[in-house]
Amino acid sequence: MTATDTPTTLQFTRTRLPVPTHLPVIITIDGPAGTGKSTVARLLAQRLGLDFLDTGAMYRAAAAIMLDRKIDPEEIGELVSAVMGADLHFDWTTDPPTILAWDDPMDHRIRQPDVTGAVSQVATIGELRQHMVRKQRVIAAQHPRLVTEGRDQGSLVFPDAEVKFYLDADPGVRARRRAEQLREAGNEVDVEKLREQILERDRIDSTRSDGPLICPRDAIRIDTSELDLDSVVTLLEKHVRDRIGALIASDGE
Ligand code: DC
């Protein structure tokens, strides 16, 4: 490493430089549905020159496989072996990366309402979660400069991540955000019903025995209720730059 290709700590913290390529860095973003985790994680990864992993897409793909192959949700062995056989992986040449099962793109299928309706229950299956955790660690070994988002990334999958965030927001705000997205896509919406669905998803996500949704002890907790998207990304970026700046400084000592 030469002085010309190593940014100084100050350069890195004050500018828009990507994270230096010699630094492996895992940034986790956990939190409930409707806090904007996916969009925030993708934009943060872009700003820092890191890869972006959407682990919710993996659970959604498992739910889509269950529905499309007409697998009984009680037949856990059959479901887990179908998901293992599908070899879920991402095409990293697209932004965001596209999830594939049996080498077929699943990005459209996993956002459809029947998948959204089934995924919370599918994500409670312990054997499936263990498989996903293993896959996510393999992905991180292949992409060691990563912003990863989900429900258990900082608490369980990457306990040694360099920076951990937990995004939260008032359930009413989360329901209104979801309603806006659905209206933009031309759907009719009932905000109160959406709020109830969000609370039910929170309940399922936070009470399951494997990888429940919790705020990791060492995570930076951010309430996004009153913040717009750009402010959230800028706030996270600042925390990461401060932390990586300190890592660069200790690296050079
Ligand atoms: O973030 P999302 O809506 O795409 O997530 C889909 C579902 O998967 C949601 O019910 C929570 C679950 N999930 C999970 O249990 N663990 C993760 N790491 C990511 C998502």
mmCIF file of C-alpha atoms and ligand atoms in Angstrom:
data_model
loop_
_atom_site.group_PDB
_atom_site.id
_atom_site.type_symbol
_atom_site.label_atom_id
_atom_site.label_comp_id
_atom_site.label_asym_id
_atom_site.label_seq_id
_atom_site.Cartn_x
_atom_site.Cartn_y
_atom_site.Cartn_z
ATOM 1 C CA MET A 1 0.000 0.000 0.000
ATOM 2 C CA THR A 2 1.444 3.402 -0.948
ATOM 3 C CA ALA A 3 0.685 6.867 0.351
ATOM 4 C CA THR A 4 -1.041 7.725 -2.934
ATOM 5 C CA ASP A 5 -3.649 4.979 -2.802
ATOM 6 C CA THR A 6 -4.358 5.089 0.942
ATOM 7 C CA PRO A 7 -6.713 7.914 1.915
ATOM 8 C CA THR A 8 -5.854 9.541 5.211
ATOM 9 C CA THR A 9 -8.389 9.295 8.020
ATOM 10 C CA LEU A 10 -9.430 12.921 7.558
ATOM 11 C CA GLN A 11 -9.777 12.590 3.776
ATOM 12 C CA PHE A 12 -11.996 9.570 4.265
ATOM 13 C CA THR A 13 -14.254 11.021 6.937
ATOM 14 C CA ARG A 14 -14.777 14.398 5.234
ATOM 15 C CA THR A 15 -15.173 13.377 1.590
ATOM 16 C CA ARG A 16 -17.193 10.968 -0.520
ATOM 17 C CA LEU A 17 -14.306 8.498 -0.946
ATOM 18 C CA PRO A 18 -15.254 4.811 -1.137
ATOM 19 C CA VAL A 19 -14.080 2.574 1.703
ATOM 20 C CA PRO A 20 -10.426 1.739 0.867
ATOM 21 C CA THR A 21 -10.289 -1.585 -0.975
ATOM 22 C CA HIS A 22 -7.848 -3.161 1.493
ATOM 23 C CA LEU A 23 -10.459 -2.903 4.287
ATOM 24 C CA PRO A 24 -12.979 -5.711 4.668
ATOM 25 C CA VAL A 25 -16.043 -4.114 6.282
ATOM 26 C CA ILE A 26 -19.441 -5.530 7.180
ATOM 27 C CA ILE A 27 -22.217 -3.062 7.992
ATOM 28 C CA THR A 28 -25.487 -4.521 9.283
ATOM 29 C CA ILE A 29 -28.892 -2.846 9.226
ATOM 30 C CA ASP A 30 -31.629 -4.579 11.206
ATOM 31 C CA GLY A 31 -35.143 -3.436 11.982
ATOM 32 C CA PRO A 32 -38.827 -4.085 11.388
ATOM 33 C CA ALA A 33 -40.784 -3.835 8.118
ATOM 34 C CA GLY A 34 -41.433 -0.367 6.704
ATOM 35 C CA THR A 35 -38.402 1.425 8.149
ATOM 36 C CA GLY A 36 -36.830 1.748 4.692
ATOM 37 C CA LYS A 37 -33.959 -0.652 5.438
ATOM 38 C CA SER A 38 -33.572 -1.962 1.875
ATOM 39 C CA THR A 39 -33.469 1.432 0.204
ATOM 40 C CA VAL A 40 -31.219 2.883 2.905
ATOM 41 C CA ALA A 41 -28.849 -0.103 2.715
ATOM 42 C CA ARG A 42 -28.650 0.072 -1.085
ATOM 43 C CA LEU A 43 -27.952 3.823 -1.133
ATOM 44 C CA LEU A 44 -25.443 3.567 1.713
ATOM 45 C CA ALA A 45 -23.602 0.783 -0.141
ATOM 46 C CA GLN A 46 -23.505 2.949 -3.286
ATOM 47 C CA ARG A 47 -22.101 5.944 -1.408
ATOM 48 C CA LEU A 48 -19.384 3.877 0.254
ATOM 49 C CA GLY A 49 -18.482 1.662 -2.725
ATOM 50 C CA LEU A 50 -19.651 -1.535 -0.976
ATOM 51 C CA ASP A 51 -21.854 -4.460 -2.049
ATOM 52 C CA PHE A 52 -25.482 -4.668 -0.898
ATOM 53 C CA LEU A 53 -27.171 -7.812 0.430
ATOM 54 C CA ASP A 54 -30.982 -7.949 0.821
ATOM 55 C CA THR A 55 -31.569 -10.987 3.054
ATOM 56 C CA GLY A 56 -35.346 -10.438 3.035
ATOM 57 C CA ALA A 57 -35.182 -11.336 -0.684
ATOM 58 C CA MET A 58 -33.797 -14.756 0.298
ATOM 59 C CA TYR A 59 -36.722 -15.483 2.658
ATOM 60 C CA ARG A 60 -39.132 -14.144 0.041
ATOM 61 C CA ALA A 61 -37.590 -16.480 -2.562
ATOM 62 C CA ALA A 62 -38.120 -19.413 -0.152
ATOM 63 C CA ALA A 63 -41.787 -18.427 0.244
ATOM 64 C CA ALA A 64 -42.170 -18.153 -3.548
ATOM 65 C CA ILE A 65 -40.647 -21.614 -3.991
ATOM 66 C CA MET A 66 -43.099 -23.020 -1.426
ATOM 67 C CA LEU A 67 -46.089 -21.435 -3.193
ATOM 68 C CA ASP A 68 -45.010 -22.192 -6.764
ATOM 69 C CA ARG A 69 -44.079 -25.815 -6.027
ATOM 70 C CA LYS A 70 -47.267 -26.215 -3.958
ATOM 71 C CA ILE A 71 -45.276 -27.424 -0.957
ATOM 72 C CA ASP A 72 -47.350 -27.831 2.203
ATOM 73 C CA PRO A 73 -45.959 -25.339 4.796
ATOM 74 C CA GLU A 74 -46.024 -28.190 7.350
ATOM 75 C CA GLU A 75 -43.632 -30.229 5.153
ATOM 76 C CA ILE A 76 -40.544 -28.488 6.452
ATOM 77 C CA GLY A 77 -38.056 -31.111 5.180
ATOM 78 C CA GLU A 78 -39.459 -30.873 1.666
ATOM 79 C CA LEU A 79 -39.355 -27.074 1.708
ATOM 80 C CA VAL A 80 -35.809 -26.856 3.046
ATOM 81 C CA SER A 81 -34.513 -29.375 0.513
ATOM 82 C CA ALA A 82 -36.266 -27.526 -2.347
ATOM 83 C CA VAL A 83 -34.668 -24.240 -1.203
ATOM 84 C CA MET A 84 -31.253 -25.896 -0.866
ATOM 85 C CA GLY A 85 -31.663 -27.413 -4.333
ATOM 86 C CA ALA A 86 -32.581 -23.986 -5.756
ATOM 87 C CA ASP A 87 -29.109 -22.701 -4.786
ATOM 88 C CA LEU A 88 -30.316 -19.154 -4.095
ATOM 89 C CA HIS A 89 -27.700 -16.652 -5.182
ATOM 90 C CA PHE A 90 -27.417 -13.122 -6.502
ATOM 91 C CA ASP A 91 -26.403 -11.625 -9.823
ATOM 92 C CA TRP A 92 -24.091 -8.851 -8.577
ATOM 93 C CA THR A 93 -23.877 -7.139 -11.979
ATOM 94 C CA THR A 94 -27.287 -5.467 -11.485
ATOM 95 C CA ASP A 95 -28.221 -2.729 -8.979
ATOM 96 C CA PRO A 96 -29.817 -3.920 -6.776
ATOM 97 C CA PRO A 97 -28.401 -7.439 -7.209
ATOM 98 C CA THR A 98 -31.001 -9.840 -8.631
ATOM 99 C CA ILE A 99 -31.873 -12.977 -6.675
ATOM 100 C CA LEU A 100 -31.909 -16.237 -8.642
ATOM 101 C CA ALA A 101 -33.317 -19.692 -7.901
ATOM 102 C CA TRP A 102 -32.288 -22.546 -10.189
ATOM 103 C CA ASP A 103 -30.505 -19.736 -12.104
ATOM 104 C CA ASP A 104 -33.863 -18.050 -12.860
ATOM 105 C CA PRO A 105 -34.384 -14.419 -11.772
ATOM 106 C CA MET A 106 -36.947 -14.144 -8.952
ATOM 107 C CA ASP A 107 -36.939 -10.362 -8.399
ATOM 108 C CA HIS A 108 -40.490 -9.761 -9.705
ATOM 109 C CA ARG A 109 -42.039 -12.878 -8.199
ATOM 110 C CA ILE A 110 -40.805 -12.178 -4.653
ATOM 111 C CA ARG A 111 -42.616 -8.808 -4.451
ATOM 112 C CA GLN A 112 -46.044 -10.233 -5.308
ATOM 113 C CA PRO A 113 -48.779 -10.071 -2.620
ATOM 114 C CA ASP A 114 -49.110 -13.846 -2.081
ATOM 115 C CA VAL A 115 -45.375 -14.044 -1.303
ATOM 116 C CA THR A 116 -45.580 -11.020 1.032
ATOM 117 C CA GLY A 117 -48.512 -12.718 2.791
ATOM 118 C CA ALA A 118 -46.668 -16.040 3.294
ATOM 119 C CA VAL A 119 -43.104 -14.970 4.038
ATOM 120 C CA SER A 120 -43.341 -14.098 7.749
ATOM 121 C CA GLN A 121 -44.476 -17.651 8.579
ATOM 122 C CA VAL A 122 -41.843 -19.204 6.304
ATOM 123 C CA ALA A 123 -39.196 -17.108 8.080
ATOM 124 C CA THR A 124 -40.091 -18.745 11.423
ATOM 125 C CA ILE A 125 -38.823 -22.184 10.250
ATOM 126 C CA GLY A 126 -35.646 -22.923 12.203
ATOM 127 C CA GLU A 127 -34.033 -25.323 9.671
ATOM 128 C CA LEU A 128 -34.610 -22.832 6.886
ATOM 129 C CA ARG A 129 -33.105 -19.993 8.926
ATOM 130 C CA GLN A 130 -30.002 -22.084 9.677
ATOM 131 C CA HIS A 131 -29.543 -22.683 5.944
ATOM 132 C CA MET A 132 -29.989 -18.951 5.204
ATOM 133 C CA VAL A 133 -27.502 -17.939 7.909
ATOM 134 C CA ARG A 134 -24.895 -20.325 6.431
ATOM 135 C CA LYS A 135 -25.556 -18.933 2.922
ATOM 136 C CA GLN A 136 -25.293 -15.338 4.125
ATOM 137 C CA ARG A 137 -21.922 -16.047 5.742
ATOM 138 C CA VAL A 138 -20.666 -17.679 2.536
ATOM 139 C CA ILE A 139 -21.865 -14.632 0.571
ATOM 140 C CA ALA A 140 -20.012 -12.341 3.010
ATOM 141 C CA ALA A 141 -16.838 -14.419 2.605
ATOM 142 C CA GLN A 142 -17.109 -13.844 -1.159
ATOM 143 C CA HIS A 143 -18.170 -10.183 -0.751
ATOM 144 C CA PRO A 144 -16.306 -9.048 2.371
ATOM 145 C CA ARG A 145 -17.175 -5.375 1.809
ATOM 146 C CA LEU A 146 -20.885 -5.476 2.409
ATOM 147 C CA VAL A 147 -23.909 -3.575 3.641
ATOM 148 C CA THR A 148 -26.383 -6.265 4.670
ATOM 149 C CA GLU A 149 -29.938 -5.735 5.870
ATOM 150 C CA GLY A 150 -32.545 -7.936 7.517
ATOM 151 C CA ARG A 151 -33.883 -8.861 10.937
ATOM 152 C CA ASP A 152 -30.957 -10.805 12.418
ATOM 153 C CA GLN A 153 -27.854 -9.560 10.629
ATOM 154 C CA GLY A 154 -26.163 -7.717 13.493
ATOM 155 C CA SER A 155 -27.639 -9.815 16.304
ATOM 156 C CA LEU A 156 -26.924 -13.296 14.929
ATOM 157 C CA VAL A 157 -25.380 -13.607 11.475
ATOM 158 C CA PHE A 158 -22.522 -11.085 11.772
ATOM 159 C CA PRO A 159 -21.938 -10.460 15.500
ATOM 160 C CA ASP A 160 -18.480 -8.993 14.721
ATOM 161 C CA ALA A 161 -19.687 -6.517 12.073
ATOM 162 C CA GLU A 162 -17.694 -3.272 12.055
ATOM 163 C CA VAL A 163 -20.837 -1.106 12.261
ATOM 164 C CA LYS A 164 -24.356 -2.157 13.296
ATOM 165 C CA PHE A 165 -27.531 -0.147 12.865
ATOM 166 C CA TYR A 166 -31.085 -0.732 14.040
ATOM 167 C CA LEU A 167 -33.703 1.307 12.162
ATOM 168 C CA ASP A 168 -37.081 1.836 13.761
ATOM 169 C CA ALA A 169 -40.173 3.989 13.113
ATOM 170 C CA ASP A 170 -43.627 4.505 14.520
ATOM 171 C CA PRO A 171 -46.032 1.795 13.151
ATOM 172 C CA GLY A 172 -48.436 4.502 11.862
ATOM 173 C CA VAL A 173 -45.608 6.137 9.879
ATOM 174 C CA ARG A 174 -44.529 2.762 8.514
ATOM 175 C CA ALA A 175 -48.115 2.009 7.416
ATOM 176 C CA ARG A 176 -48.390 5.397 5.651
ATOM 177 C CA ARG A 177 -45.086 4.820 3.820
ATOM 178 C CA ARG A 178 -46.258 1.392 2.674
ATOM 179 C CA ALA A 179 -49.604 2.887 1.591
ATOM 180 C CA GLU A 180 -47.795 5.467 -0.541
ATOM 181 C CA GLN A 181 -45.774 2.748 -2.291
ATOM 182 C CA LEU A 182 -48.912 0.711 -2.961
ATOM 183 C CA ARG A 183 -50.832 3.762 -4.262
ATOM 184 C CA GLU A 184 -47.942 4.612 -6.589
ATOM 185 C CA ALA A 185 -48.213 1.055 -7.945
ATOM 186 C CA GLY A 186 -51.942 1.706 -8.604
ATOM 187 C CA ASN A 187 -53.378 -0.283 -5.650
ATOM 188 C CA GLU A 188 -56.287 0.608 -3.353
ATOM 189 C CA VAL A 189 -55.162 0.908 0.266
ATOM 190 C CA ASP A 190 -56.616 0.882 3.746
ATOM 191 C CA VAL A 191 -53.984 2.476 6.016
ATOM 192 C CA GLU A 192 -55.488 1.133 9.260
ATOM 193 C CA LYS A 193 -55.474 -2.418 7.862
ATOM 194 C CA LEU A 194 -51.867 -1.966 6.752
ATOM 195 C CA ARG A 195 -50.967 -0.794 10.250
ATOM 196 C CA GLU A 196 -52.531 -3.936 11.737
ATOM 197 C CA GLN A 197 -50.637 -6.129 9.233
ATOM 198 C CA ILE A 198 -47.373 -4.383 10.133
ATOM 199 C CA LEU A 199 -47.966 -4.952 13.848
ATOM 200 C CA GLU A 200 -48.749 -8.616 13.178
ATOM 201 C CA ARG A 201 -45.526 -9.008 11.144
ATOM 202 C CA ASP A 202 -43.568 -7.349 13.975
ATOM 203 C CA ARG A 203 -45.126 -9.773 16.425
ATOM 204 C CA ILE A 204 -44.204 -12.827 14.330
ATOM 205 C CA ASP A 205 -40.680 -11.496 13.587
ATOM 206 C CA SER A 206 -39.878 -10.632 17.193
ATOM 207 C CA THR A 207 -41.359 -13.660 18.973
ATOM 208 C CA ARG A 208 -39.950 -16.517 16.835
ATOM 209 C CA SER A 209 -37.400 -18.680 18.627
ATOM 210 C CA ASP A 210 -34.762 -18.655 15.845
ATOM 211 C CA GLY A 211 -33.158 -15.311 14.977
ATOM 212 C CA PRO A 212 -35.899 -13.076 16.439
ATOM 213 C CA LEU A 213 -35.930 -9.392 15.566
ATOM 214 C CA ILE A 214 -34.049 -7.615 18.364
ATOM 215 C CA CYS A 215 -31.927 -4.498 18.567
ATOM 216 C CA PRO A 216 -28.320 -5.737 18.994
ATOM 217 C CA ARG A 217 -26.725 -4.384 22.170
ATOM 218 C CA ASP A 218 -23.932 -2.678 20.247
ATOM 219 C CA ALA A 219 -26.111 -1.275 17.424
ATOM 220 C CA ILE A 220 -26.712 2.403 16.702
ATOM 221 C CA ARG A 221 -30.486 2.808 16.987
ATOM 222 C CA ILE A 222 -32.095 5.336 14.638
ATOM 223 C CA ASP A 223 -35.760 6.330 14.650
ATOM 224 C CA THR A 224 -36.627 7.270 11.065
ATOM 225 C CA SER A 225 -40.213 8.464 11.811
ATOM 226 C CA GLU A 226 -39.366 12.156 11.355
ATOM 227 C CA LEU A 227 -36.527 11.781 8.818
ATOM 228 C CA ASP A 228 -36.592 11.681 5.027
ATOM 229 C CA LEU A 229 -34.608 9.090 3.095
ATOM 230 C CA ASP A 230 -31.639 11.320 2.284
ATOM 231 C CA SER A 231 -31.276 12.399 5.929
ATOM 232 C CA VAL A 232 -31.263 8.775 7.109
ATOM 233 C CA VAL A 233 -28.629 7.720 4.561
ATOM 234 C CA THR A 234 -26.486 10.770 5.367
ATOM 235 C CA LEU A 235 -26.698 10.046 9.097
ATOM 236 C CA LEU A 236 -25.666 6.413 8.648
ATOM 237 C CA GLU A 237 -22.905 7.416 6.252
ATOM 238 C CA LYS A 238 -21.500 9.784 8.856
ATOM 239 C CA HIS A 239 -21.464 7.083 11.542
ATOM 240 C CA VAL A 240 -19.738 4.644 9.164
ATOM 241 C CA ARG A 241 -17.147 7.200 8.018
ATOM 242 C CA ASP A 242 -16.296 8.053 11.628
ATOM 243 C CA ARG A 243 -15.910 4.389 12.511
ATOM 244 C CA ILE A 244 -13.909 3.461 9.389
ATOM 245 C CA GLY A 245 -11.798 6.600 9.850
ATOM 246 C CA ALA A 246 -10.888 5.305 13.317
ATOM 247 C CA LEU A 247 -10.093 1.867 11.838
ATOM 248 C CA ILE A 248 -7.854 3.409 9.176
ATOM 249 C CA ALA A 249 -6.088 5.449 11.862
ATOM 250 C CA SER A 250 -5.474 2.379 14.051
ATOM 251 C CA ASP A 251 -4.364 0.425 10.934
ATOM 252 C CA GLY A 252 -1.660 3.013 10.270
ATOM 253 C CA GLU A 253 -0.318 3.028 13.852
HETATM 254 O O1 DC B 1 -37.530 -7.115 4.585
HETATM 255 P P1 DC B 1 -38.554 -7.975 3.850
HETATM 256 O O2 DC B 1 -39.975 -7.490 3.972
HETATM 257 O O3 DC B 1 -38.172 -8.221 2.424
HETATM 258 O O4 DC B 1 -38.488 -9.379 4.601
HETATM 259 C C1 DC B 1 -39.338 -10.429 4.240
HETATM 260 C C2 DC B 1 -39.606 -11.336 5.441
HETATM 261 O O5 DC B 1 -38.437 -12.073 5.777
HETATM 262 C C3 DC B 1 -40.080 -10.646 6.711
HETATM 263 O O6 DC B 1 -41.190 -11.364 7.237
HETATM 264 C C4 DC B 1 -38.953 -10.794 7.670
HETATM 265 C C5 DC B 1 -38.159 -11.960 7.164
HETATM 266 N N1 DC B 1 -36.724 -11.793 7.319
HETATM 267 C C6 DC B 1 -36.139 -12.459 8.349
HETATM 268 O O7 DC B 1 -36.818 -13.126 9.126
HETATM 269 N N2 DC B 1 -34.787 -12.383 8.509
HETATM 270 C C7 DC B 1 -34.042 -11.659 7.675
HETATM 271 N N3 DC B 1 -32.716 -11.610 7.831
HETATM 272 C C8 DC B 1 -34.646 -10.951 6.614
HETATM 273 C C9 DC B 1 -36.008 -11.035 6.476
#
